mmCIF file of C-alpha atoms in Angstrom:
data_model
loop_
_atom_site.group_PDB
_atom_site.id
_atom_site.type_symbol
_atom_site.label_atom_id
_atom_site.label_comp_id
_atom_site.label_asym_id
_atom_site.label_seq_id
_atom_site.Cartn_x
_atom_site.Cartn_y
_atom_site.Cartn_z
ATOM 1 C CA MET A 1306 84.390 107.552 122.810
ATOM 2 C CA LEU A 1307 86.218 105.152 120.478
ATOM 3 C CA ILE A 1308 85.270 107.361 117.568
ATOM 4 C CA ASN A 1309 86.736 110.419 119.286
ATOM 5 C CA ILE A 1310 90.007 108.589 119.903
ATOM 6 C CA LEU A 1311 90.158 107.450 116.289
ATOM 7 C CA ASN A 1312 89.375 110.962 115.057
ATOM 8 C CA SER A 1313 92.127 112.468 117.189
ATOM 9 C CA ILE A 1314 94.581 109.855 115.948
ATOM 10 C CA SER A 1315 93.906 110.724 112.345
ATOM 11 C CA LEU A 1316 94.058 114.457 113.090
ATOM 12 C CA TYR A 1317 97.314 114.378 115.044
ATOM 13 C CA ALA A 1318 99.200 111.461 113.481
ATOM 14 C CA ILE A 1319 100.796 113.452 110.675
ATOM 15 C CA PRO A 1320 101.784 116.536 112.727
ATOM 16 C CA VAL A 1321 103.239 114.219 115.384
ATOM 17 C CA LEU A 1322 105.347 112.418 112.775
ATOM 18 C CA LEU A 1323 106.380 115.685 111.100
ATOM 19 C CA LEU A 1324 107.498 117.096 114.429
ATOM 20 C CA GLY A 1325 108.647 113.962 116.228
ATOM 21 C CA ILE A 1326 110.923 112.428 113.622
ATOM 22 C CA PRO A 1327 113.082 115.507 112.899
ATOM 23 C CA LEU A 1328 113.189 116.331 116.611
ATOM 24 C CA TYR A 1329 114.282 112.797 117.509
ATOM 25 C CA GLY A 1330 116.834 112.925 114.703
ATOM 26 C CA PHE A 1331 118.191 116.218 116.005
ATOM 27 C CA ILE A 1332 118.612 114.712 119.478
ATOM 28 C CA LYS A 1333 120.425 111.762 117.878
ATOM 29 C CA LYS A 1334 122.774 114.303 116.234
ATOM 30 C CA VAL A 1335 121.461 113.703 112.708
ATOM 31 C CA LYS A 1336 122.016 116.653 110.347
ATOM 32 C CA VAL A 1337 118.250 116.874 109.877
ATOM 33 C CA TYR A 1338 118.032 119.409 107.067
ATOM 34 C CA GLU A 1339 120.763 117.844 104.937
ATOM 35 C CA VAL A 1340 119.444 114.311 105.425
ATOM 36 C CA PHE A 1341 115.893 115.435 104.616
ATOM 37 C CA VAL A 1342 116.963 117.009 101.336
ATOM 38 C CA GLY A 1343 119.109 113.997 100.469
ATOM 39 C CA GLY A 1344 116.256 111.575 101.007
ATOM 40 C CA ALA A 1345 113.676 113.809 99.360
ATOM 41 C CA LYS A 1346 115.631 113.903 96.101
ATOM 42 C CA GLU A 1347 114.278 110.475 95.140
ATOM 43 C CA GLY A 1348 110.697 111.725 95.286
ATOM 44 C CA PHE A 1349 110.576 113.228 91.830
ATOM 45 C CA ASN A 1350 111.968 110.228 89.964
ATOM 46 C CA THR A 1351 109.810 107.782 91.854
ATOM 47 C CA ALA A 1352 106.651 109.676 90.960
ATOM 48 C CA ILE A 1353 107.612 110.104 87.298
ATOM 49 C CA ARG A 1354 108.550 106.448 86.852
ATOM 50 C CA ILE A 1355 104.984 105.229 87.417
ATOM 51 C CA ILE A 1356 103.448 107.342 84.607
ATOM 52 C CA PRO A 1357 103.519 104.733 81.787
ATOM 53 C CA TYR A 1358 102.072 102.032 84.044
ATOM 54 C CA LEU A 1359 99.369 104.335 85.337
ATOM 55 C CA VAL A 1360 98.408 105.586 81.864
ATOM 56 C CA ALA A 1361 98.175 102.017 80.544
ATOM 57 C CA MET A 1362 95.936 100.888 83.381
ATOM 58 C CA LEU A 1363 93.719 103.960 83.723
ATOM 59 C CA ALA A 1364 93.140 104.381 79.978
ATOM 60 C CA ALA A 1365 92.019 100.747 79.675
ATOM 61 C CA ILE A 1366 89.762 101.111 82.708
ATOM 62 C CA GLY A 1367 88.390 104.375 81.293
ATOM 63 C CA ILE A 1368 87.494 102.703 77.998
ATOM 64 C CA PHE A 1369 85.813 99.808 79.792
ATOM 65 C CA ARG A 1370 83.858 102.109 82.097
ATOM 66 C CA ALA A 1371 82.636 104.483 79.394
ATOM 67 C CA SER A 1372 81.500 101.701 77.060
ATOM 68 C CA GLY A 1373 78.634 100.573 79.256
ATOM 69 C CA ALA A 1374 80.104 97.068 79.590
ATOM 70 C CA MET A 1375 79.491 97.178 83.334
ATOM 71 C CA ASP A 1376 75.770 96.425 82.853
ATOM 72 C CA TYR A 1377 76.644 93.130 81.191
ATOM 73 C CA VAL A 1378 79.150 92.192 83.884
ATOM 74 C CA VAL A 1379 76.514 92.843 86.530
ATOM 75 C CA LYS A 1380 74.024 90.644 84.668
ATOM 76 C CA VAL A 1381 76.487 87.758 84.664
ATOM 77 C CA PHE A 1382 77.132 87.992 88.406
ATOM 78 C CA SER A 1383 73.647 88.790 89.649
ATOM 79 C CA PRO A 1384 72.565 85.173 90.384
ATOM 80 C CA ILE A 1385 75.471 84.861 92.832
ATOM 81 C CA THR A 1386 74.828 88.158 94.563
ATOM 82 C CA ASN A 1387 71.149 87.398 95.057
ATOM 83 C CA LEU A 1388 72.212 84.244 96.865
ATOM 84 C CA ILE A 1389 74.231 86.122 99.531
ATOM 85 C CA GLY A 1390 71.657 88.831 100.163
ATOM 86 C CA MET A 1391 73.352 91.557 98.186
ATOM 87 C CA PRO A 1392 70.997 94.005 96.471
ATOM 88 C CA ALA A 1393 71.688 94.298 92.748
ATOM 89 C CA GLU A 1394 72.414 98.019 93.180
ATOM 90 C CA ILE A 1395 75.623 97.295 95.132
ATOM 91 C CA LEU A 1396 77.295 95.101 92.540
ATOM 92 C CA PRO A 1397 78.368 97.747 89.973
ATOM 93 C CA MET A 1398 80.056 99.715 92.759
ATOM 94 C CA GLY A 1399 81.708 96.578 94.109
ATOM 95 C CA ILE A 1400 83.141 95.688 90.724
ATOM 96 C CA MET A 1401 84.146 99.277 90.042
ATOM 97 C CA ARG A 1402 86.033 99.336 93.326
ATOM 98 C CA SER A 1403 88.701 96.996 91.936
ATOM 99 C CA LEU A 1404 89.188 99.270 88.957
ATOM 100 C CA SER A 1405 88.880 102.870 90.044
ATOM 101 C CA GLY A 1406 88.684 104.375 93.525
ATOM 102 C CA GLY A 1407 87.192 107.652 92.323
ATOM 103 C CA GLY A 1408 84.675 105.863 90.125
ATOM 104 C CA ALA A 1409 83.511 103.666 92.997
ATOM 105 C CA GLU A 1410 83.264 106.675 95.312
ATOM 106 C CA GLY A 1411 81.076 108.453 92.784
ATOM 107 C CA MET A 1412 78.813 105.408 92.594
ATOM 108 C CA MET A 1413 78.620 105.224 96.390
ATOM 109 C CA VAL A 1414 77.515 108.864 96.573
ATOM 110 C CA GLU A 1415 74.875 108.123 93.932
ATOM 111 C CA LEU A 1416 73.608 105.222 96.054
ATOM 112 C CA PHE A 1417 73.504 107.555 99.093
ATOM 113 C CA ASN A 1418 71.483 110.086 97.119
ATOM 114 C CA THR A 1419 69.047 107.516 95.743
ATOM 115 C CA HIS A 1420 68.560 105.238 98.756
ATOM 116 C CA GLY A 1421 69.897 107.299 101.667
ATOM 117 C CA PRO A 1422 73.159 106.648 103.542
ATOM 118 C CA ASP A 1423 71.276 104.955 106.406
ATOM 119 C CA SER A 1424 69.415 102.465 104.202
ATOM 120 C CA LEU A 1425 70.599 98.858 103.926
ATOM 121 C CA ILE A 1426 72.050 99.649 100.508
ATOM 122 C CA GLY A 1427 73.754 102.801 101.831
ATOM 123 C CA ARG A 1428 75.297 100.924 104.742
ATOM 124 C CA MET A 1429 76.396 97.985 102.620
ATOM 125 C CA ALA A 1430 77.972 100.382 100.131
ATOM 126 C CA SER A 1431 79.843 102.153 102.959
ATOM 127 C CA ILE A 1432 81.102 98.916 104.464
ATOM 128 C CA SER A 1433 82.265 97.353 101.201
ATOM 129 C CA MET A 1434 83.887 100.641 100.186
ATOM 130 C CA GLY A 1435 85.691 101.019 103.498
ATOM 131 C CA SER A 1436 87.047 97.491 103.598
ATOM 132 C CA THR A 1437 88.692 97.416 100.153
ATOM 133 C CA GLU A 1438 91.376 99.142 98.131
ATOM 134 C CA THR A 1439 91.630 99.771 94.408
ATOM 135 C CA THR A 1440 93.464 96.641 93.276
ATOM 136 C CA MET A 1441 94.216 97.593 89.664
ATOM 137 C CA TYR A 1442 95.430 101.051 90.627
ATOM 138 C CA CYS A 1443 97.710 99.690 93.355
ATOM 139 C CA ILE A 1444 99.206 97.133 90.974
ATOM 140 C CA ALA A 1445 99.872 99.838 88.370
ATOM 141 C CA VAL A 1446 101.416 102.288 90.833
ATOM 142 C CA TYR A 1447 103.416 99.945 93.045
ATOM 143 C CA TYR A 1448 104.664 97.618 90.329
ATOM 144 C CA GLY A 1449 105.279 100.604 88.066
ATOM 145 C CA VAL A 1450 107.901 101.925 90.418
ATOM 146 C CA ALA A 1451 109.782 98.596 90.330
ATOM 147 C CA LYS A 1452 109.097 98.180 86.587
ATOM 148 C CA ILE A 1453 107.367 94.862 87.207
ATOM 149 C CA THR A 1454 105.437 93.575 84.190
ATOM 150 C CA LYS A 1455 105.102 89.908 85.225
ATOM 151 C CA VAL A 1456 102.837 90.160 88.236
ATOM 152 C CA ARG A 1457 102.574 86.383 88.860
ATOM 153 C CA HIS A 1458 99.821 85.635 91.403
ATOM 154 C CA THR A 1459 99.263 89.252 92.474
ATOM 155 C CA LEU A 1460 96.262 89.873 90.260
ATOM 156 C CA SER A 1461 94.524 86.574 91.066
ATOM 157 C CA VAL A 1462 94.993 87.135 94.785
ATOM 158 C CA GLY A 1463 93.843 90.751 94.541
ATOM 159 C CA LEU A 1464 90.679 89.975 92.617
ATOM 160 C CA ILE A 1465 89.721 86.966 94.744
ATOM 161 C CA VAL A 1466 90.243 89.040 97.880
ATOM 162 C CA ASP A 1467 88.085 91.816 96.399
ATOM 163 C CA ALA A 1468 85.321 89.263 95.920
ATOM 164 C CA ILE A 1469 85.778 87.962 99.472
ATOM 165 C CA SER A 1470 85.593 91.527 100.866
ATOM 166 C CA LEU A 1471 82.423 92.218 98.944
ATOM 167 C CA ILE A 1472 80.780 89.005 100.151
ATOM 168 C CA ALA A 1473 81.953 89.641 103.730
ATOM 169 C CA ALA A 1474 80.572 93.192 103.586
ATOM 170 C CA ALA A 1475 77.183 91.921 102.377
ATOM 171 C CA ILE A 1476 76.941 89.222 105.041
ATOM 172 C CA ILE A 1477 78.136 91.500 107.862
ATOM 173 C CA THR A 1478 75.715 94.263 106.867
ATOM 174 C CA ASN A 1479 72.811 91.833 106.847
ATOM 175 C CA ILE A 1480 73.768 90.520 110.287
ATOM 176 C CA VAL A 1481 74.583 93.824 112.012
ATOM 177 C CA PHE A 1482 71.770 96.025 110.666
ATOM 178 C CA MET B 921 96.921 87.280 83.184
ATOM 179 C CA ILE B 922 97.502 91.006 83.394
ATOM 180 C CA ASN B 923 98.028 91.077 79.610
ATOM 181 C CA GLY B 924 94.700 89.347 79.115
ATOM 182 C CA ILE B 925 92.808 91.630 81.469
ATOM 183 C CA TRP B 926 94.338 94.775 80.046
ATOM 184 C CA LEU B 927 93.607 93.794 76.455
ATOM 185 C CA GLY B 928 90.189 92.522 77.534
ATOM 186 C CA PHE B 929 89.222 95.925 78.934
ATOM 187 C CA ILE B 930 90.087 97.637 75.658
ATOM 188 C CA VAL B 931 88.608 95.014 73.314
ATOM 189 C CA ILE B 932 85.396 94.554 75.298
ATOM 190 C CA GLY B 933 85.118 98.295 75.887
ATOM 191 C CA VAL B 934 85.405 99.241 72.218
ATOM 192 C CA ILE B 935 83.125 96.420 70.987
ATOM 193 C CA VAL B 936 80.439 97.093 73.591
ATOM 194 C CA SER B 937 80.577 100.821 72.874
ATOM 195 C CA ILE B 938 79.672 100.144 69.228
ATOM 196 C CA PHE B 939 76.513 98.322 70.339
ATOM 197 C CA THR B 940 75.581 100.785 73.064
ATOM 198 C CA GLY B 941 76.349 103.871 70.991
ATOM 199 C CA ASN B 942 79.007 105.071 73.443
ATOM 200 C CA VAL B 943 81.834 105.260 70.919
ATOM 201 C CA GLN B 944 82.487 108.953 71.481
ATOM 202 C CA ALA B 945 82.409 108.439 75.250
ATOM 203 C CA VAL B 946 85.063 105.733 74.931
ATOM 204 C CA THR B 947 87.320 108.058 72.944
ATOM 205 C CA ASP B 948 86.889 110.837 75.481
ATOM 206 C CA ALA B 949 87.460 108.478 78.423
ATOM 207 C CA ALA B 950 90.680 107.033 76.991
ATOM 208 C CA ILE B 951 92.138 110.514 76.563
ATOM 209 C CA SER B 952 90.899 112.006 79.817
ATOM 210 C CA PHE B 953 91.963 108.973 81.880
ATOM 211 C CA ALA B 954 95.441 109.157 80.367
ATOM 212 C CA ASP B 955 95.516 112.790 81.493
ATOM 213 C CA THR B 956 94.309 111.796 84.947
ATOM 214 C CA ALA B 957 97.097 109.224 85.225
ATOM 215 C CA VAL B 958 99.722 111.897 84.619
ATOM 216 C CA GLU B 959 97.989 114.276 87.039
ATOM 217 C CA ILE B 960 98.041 111.600 89.743
ATOM 218 C CA ALA B 961 101.744 110.964 89.188
ATOM 219 C CA ILE B 962 102.625 114.674 89.150
ATOM 220 C CA GLY B 963 100.445 115.204 92.216
ATOM 221 C CA LEU B 964 102.475 112.550 93.995
ATOM 222 C CA ILE B 965 105.751 114.445 93.576
ATOM 223 C CA GLY B 966 105.241 116.856 96.466
ATOM 224 C CA ILE B 967 104.001 114.331 98.970
ATOM 225 C CA MET B 968 106.578 111.732 97.880
ATOM 226 C CA THR B 969 109.374 114.215 98.350
ATOM 227 C CA LEU B 970 108.124 115.315 101.770
ATOM 228 C CA TRP B 971 107.723 111.815 103.198
ATOM 229 C CA LEU B 972 110.883 110.381 101.688
ATOM 230 C CA GLY B 973 112.761 113.269 103.317
ATOM 231 C CA ILE B 974 111.159 112.592 106.693
ATOM 232 C CA MET B 975 111.825 108.895 106.270
ATOM 233 C CA ALA B 976 115.505 109.542 105.540
ATOM 234 C CA ILE B 977 115.765 111.308 108.909
ATOM 235 C CA ALA B 978 113.930 108.467 110.657
ATOM 236 C CA GLU B 979 116.288 105.980 109.049
ATOM 237 C CA LYS B 980 119.428 107.889 109.962
ATOM 238 C CA ALA B 981 118.214 108.348 113.550
ATOM 239 C CA GLY B 982 117.690 104.599 113.923
ATOM 240 C CA LEU B 983 113.922 104.910 114.409
ATOM 241 C CA ILE B 984 112.970 102.626 111.549
ATOM 242 C CA ARG B 985 115.509 99.983 112.515
ATOM 243 C CA GLY B 986 114.010 99.948 115.996
ATOM 244 C CA LEU B 987 110.488 99.638 114.673
ATOM 245 C CA ALA B 988 111.505 96.889 112.267
ATOM 246 C CA LYS B 989 113.197 94.991 115.084
ATOM 247 C CA ALA B 990 110.139 95.227 117.319
ATOM 248 C CA LEU B 991 107.880 93.877 114.585
ATOM 249 C CA SER B 992 110.325 91.346 113.183
ATOM 250 C CA PRO B 993 108.506 88.261 114.542
ATOM 251 C CA ILE B 994 105.528 89.105 112.319
ATOM 252 C CA MET B 995 107.464 90.528 109.387
ATOM 253 C CA LYS B 996 109.835 87.541 109.222
ATOM 254 C CA ARG B 997 106.880 85.197 108.793
ATOM 255 C CA LEU B 998 105.195 87.353 106.162
ATOM 256 C CA PHE B 999 108.375 88.078 104.229
ATOM 257 C CA PRO B 1000 110.795 85.168 104.791
ATOM 258 C CA ASP B 1001 112.939 86.178 101.786
ATOM 259 C CA VAL B 1002 113.647 89.689 103.057
ATOM 260 C CA PRO B 1003 116.588 90.001 105.492
ATOM 261 C CA GLU B 1004 115.488 91.265 108.885
ATOM 262 C CA ASP B 1005 117.604 94.429 108.760
ATOM 263 C CA HIS B 1006 116.848 95.302 105.142
ATOM 264 C CA PRO B 1007 115.530 98.851 104.483
ATOM 265 C CA ALA B 1008 112.477 97.315 102.771
ATOM 266 C CA MET B 1009 111.225 96.058 106.149
ATOM 267 C CA GLY B 1010 111.141 99.532 107.660
ATOM 268 C CA ALA B 1011 109.423 101.055 104.637
ATOM 269 C CA MET B 1012 106.811 98.295 104.579
ATOM 270 C CA ILE B 1013 106.093 98.750 108.268
ATOM 271 C CA MET B 1014 105.686 102.505 107.812
ATOM 272 C CA ASN B 1015 103.337 101.900 104.867
ATOM 273 C CA ILE B 1016 101.178 99.366 106.692
ATOM 274 C CA ALA B 1017 101.036 101.581 109.808
ATOM 275 C CA ALA B 1018 99.986 104.594 107.735
ATOM 276 C CA ASN B 1019 97.275 102.497 106.054
ATOM 277 C CA ILE B 1020 95.948 101.245 109.375
ATOM 278 C CA LEU B 1021 95.704 104.812 110.661
ATOM 279 C CA GLY B 1022 93.894 105.851 107.484
ATOM 280 C CA LEU B 1023 96.681 108.205 106.392
ATOM 281 C CA GLY B 1024 96.346 107.325 102.720
ATOM 282 C CA ASN B 1025 98.477 110.258 101.585
ATOM 283 C CA ALA B 1026 101.432 109.269 103.719
ATOM 284 C CA ALA B 1027 101.046 105.557 102.994
ATOM 285 C CA THR B 1028 101.765 105.702 99.258
ATOM 286 C CA PRO B 1029 105.281 107.221 99.463
ATOM 287 C CA PHE B 1030 106.320 104.613 102.033
ATOM 288 C CA GLY B 1031 104.790 101.879 99.884
ATOM 289 C CA LEU B 1032 106.635 103.026 96.769
ATOM 290 C CA LYS B 1033 109.869 103.240 98.715
ATOM 291 C CA ALA B 1034 109.242 99.719 100.028
ATOM 292 C CA MET B 1035 108.672 98.434 96.501
ATOM 293 C CA GLU B 1036 111.936 99.999 95.292
ATOM 294 C CA GLU B 1037 113.780 98.403 98.186
ATOM 295 C CA LEU B 1038 112.146 95.014 97.565
ATOM 296 C CA ASN B 1039 113.274 95.303 93.949
ATOM 297 C CA THR B 1040 116.913 95.505 95.042
ATOM 298 C CA LEU B 1041 116.461 91.921 96.301
ATOM 299 C CA ASN B 1042 114.853 90.847 93.020
ATOM 300 C CA GLU B 1043 117.005 88.460 91.011
ATOM 301 C CA HIS B 1044 114.721 88.524 87.980
ATOM 302 C CA LYS B 1045 113.956 92.177 87.304
ATOM 303 C CA GLY B 1046 110.533 92.682 85.821
ATOM 304 C CA VAL B 1047 109.071 89.657 87.580
ATOM 305 C CA ALA B 1048 107.293 90.108 90.915
ATOM 306 C CA THR B 1049 108.894 88.345 93.890
ATOM 307 C CA ASP B 1050 106.942 86.504 96.584
ATOM 308 C CA ALA B 1051 107.634 89.385 98.951
ATOM 309 C CA MET B 1052 106.321 91.965 96.470
ATOM 310 C CA ALA B 1053 103.158 89.967 95.858
ATOM 311 C CA MET B 1054 102.608 89.535 99.602
ATOM 312 C CA PHE B 1055 103.170 93.242 100.203
ATOM 313 C CA LEU B 1056 100.684 94.185 97.491
ATOM 314 C CA ALA B 1057 98.155 91.661 98.774
ATOM 315 C CA ILE B 1058 98.326 93.214 102.241
ATOM 316 C CA ASN B 1059 98.165 96.677 100.715
ATOM 317 C CA THR B 1060 95.126 96.150 98.490
ATOM 318 C CA SER B 1061 93.187 94.618 101.362
ATOM 319 C CA SER B 1062 94.650 96.900 103.996
ATOM 320 C CA VAL B 1063 93.158 97.012 107.461
ATOM 321 C CA THR B 1064 91.737 100.467 108.119
ATOM 322 C CA LEU B 1065 90.857 101.709 111.583
ATOM 323 C CA LEU B 1066 89.437 104.997 110.397
ATOM 324 C CA PRO B 1067 87.810 104.964 106.967
ATOM 325 C CA ALA B 1068 87.799 108.755 106.835
ATOM 326 C CA THR B 1069 86.578 109.155 103.239
ATOM 327 C CA VAL B 1070 83.572 106.892 103.678
ATOM 328 C CA ILE B 1071 82.546 108.590 106.930
ATOM 329 C CA GLY B 1072 82.988 112.012 105.374
ATOM 330 C CA LEU B 1073 80.830 111.119 102.376
ATOM 331 C CA ARG B 1074 78.164 109.553 104.642
ATOM 332 C CA ALA B 1075 78.013 112.700 106.759
ATOM 333 C CA ALA B 1076 77.847 114.869 103.638
ATOM 334 C CA ALA B 1077 74.900 112.791 102.393
ATOM 335 C CA GLY B 1078 73.013 113.555 105.620
ATOM 336 C CA SER B 1079 73.503 110.315 107.553
ATOM 337 C CA THR B 1080 72.139 110.443 111.112
ATOM 338 C CA ASN B 1081 74.966 108.182 112.272
ATOM 339 C CA ALA B 1082 77.854 108.449 109.848
ATOM 340 C CA THR B 1083 80.255 106.492 112.056
ATOM 341 C CA GLU B 1084 78.069 103.436 112.724
ATOM 342 C CA VAL B 1085 79.856 101.590 109.921
ATOM 343 C CA ILE B 1086 83.316 101.702 111.524
ATOM 344 C CA GLY B 1087 82.959 98.453 113.493
ATOM 345 C CA PRO B 1088 81.614 96.448 110.538
ATOM 346 C CA ILE B 1089 84.318 97.920 108.286
ATOM 347 C CA ILE B 1090 87.075 96.863 110.680
ATOM 348 C CA LEU B 1091 85.582 93.360 110.788
ATOM 349 C CA ALA B 1092 85.227 93.110 106.994
ATOM 350 C CA THR B 1093 88.691 94.494 106.307
ATOM 351 C CA THR B 1094 90.246 92.109 108.823
ATOM 352 C CA ILE B 1095 88.610 89.172 107.053
ATOM 353 C CA SER B 1096 89.912 90.404 103.699
ATOM 354 C CA THR B 1097 93.453 91.035 104.953
ATOM 355 C CA VAL B 1098 93.689 87.604 106.577
ATOM 356 C CA SER B 1099 92.428 85.952 103.389
ATOM 357 C CA ALA B 1100 94.874 88.029 101.323
ATOM 358 C CA ILE B 1101 97.815 86.814 103.397
ATOM 359 C CA ILE B 1102 96.685 83.183 103.225
ATOM 360 C CA LEU B 1103 96.008 83.328 99.477
ATOM 361 C CA ALA B 1104 99.312 85.082 98.714
ATOM 362 C CA LYS B 1105 101.184 82.378 100.639
ATOM 363 C CA LEU B 1106 99.303 79.537 98.952
ATOM 364 C CA PHE B 1107 99.409 80.969 95.426
ATOM 365 C CA SER B 1108 103.140 81.740 95.593
ATOM 366 C CA LYS B 1109 103.753 78.002 95.806
ATOM 367 C CA MET B 1110 101.483 77.074 92.904
ATOM 368 C CA LYS B 1111 103.192 75.646 89.832
ATOM 369 C CA ARG B 1112 101.700 78.107 87.356
ATOM 370 C CA TYR B 1113 103.049 81.081 89.299
ATOM 371 C CA GLN B 1114 106.626 79.824 89.722
ATOM 372 C CA ILE B 1115 109.213 82.400 88.667
ATOM 373 C CA GLU B 1116 111.156 79.844 86.596
ATOM 374 C CA LYS B 1117 108.061 78.957 84.617
ATOM 375 C CA ILE B 1118 107.248 82.585 83.889
ATOM 376 C CA ILE B 1119 110.778 83.311 82.712
ATOM 377 C CA ASP B 1120 110.783 80.251 80.424
ATOM 378 C CA GLU B 1121 107.581 81.438 78.813
ATOM 379 C CA THR B 1122 108.734 84.947 78.074
ATOM 380 C CA ASP B 1123 112.550 84.933 78.062
ATOM 381 C CA VAL B 1124 113.663 88.105 76.237
ATOM 382 C CA ASP B 1125 111.644 90.988 77.635
ATOM 383 C CA VAL B 1126 112.107 89.953 81.256
ATOM 384 C CA LYS B 1127 115.849 90.490 81.271
ATOM 385 C CA GLU B 1128 115.788 94.072 80.098
ATOM 386 C CA GLY B 1129 113.321 94.788 82.941
#
């Protein structure tokens, strides 16, 4: 029941906005076409402006990923994860999640294929994946558009919260399933 | 910190690759990820343009002002430095709403617009403001009601109950969003993250922003 409602929301939300906003504007006597084009003009520049920030971040992440350094990172953290009931298989995906959304998704699918999506590992992977965002990517894209290079506490907060999400996902999975 | 992490990725990556024999893979990854970055940005153009156009109509029609007003008790507490009627408020609300509904594609354009608007309030260009850091903290931990990608991938992998993870995900993501808000508030007051201190340390390159 709840799932059906949520599914309908995600199916209809965009068409409703695409129809509702111009229609409401028209009723309010907004020159909808002209205003749309005027606002849309910014789209190109905004997208182009983030390129240097995105290249810097993704290239560095790509180098780190391809080098095989992840195995060493996992080794360093494994005593902690054992403590909170997180299988060692989850950790590389959890760390990857902060760096690259696509990379983490690929690792989740691998975990599904190896252990099954309905195993404890499969469920924990789903829950930690669903409750986090790609911190490094967001910082590159969002701060790129404002040309922010001094991020102050953003990175510390983002990474600590990633760790909290991962721990919460592990604990919740162990309790619920 | 971001300088250290960025350099760390490259230095550690290259050194480790020499020991693991992945040197060629590192070269390939650096080039192909740079390509991917440009593809992502170019891919954003269409969707950015569409949603910024729609948002311009919503703004002109007074929709966003209304929404911002309704949510101002919450927004004022989260972003005390942003004036209540500032365009950034509306864009941030649209972004957070789109994230909650799992409309990732629509969320990014609103988020970028919000960041540009927040930057108009920024007195030290190039340095993140408290509001920007709070907005990013909420964004990177964003509450999701419908984690569509995860459910889709679970179903594709043959799960007998692909949607059973929704409840736990909502719980976990709520915990992370609440901790993000608390941490962003606390950290913004810490000495080492004060704007004045950061400007003193770097001086020249901040001003050109």
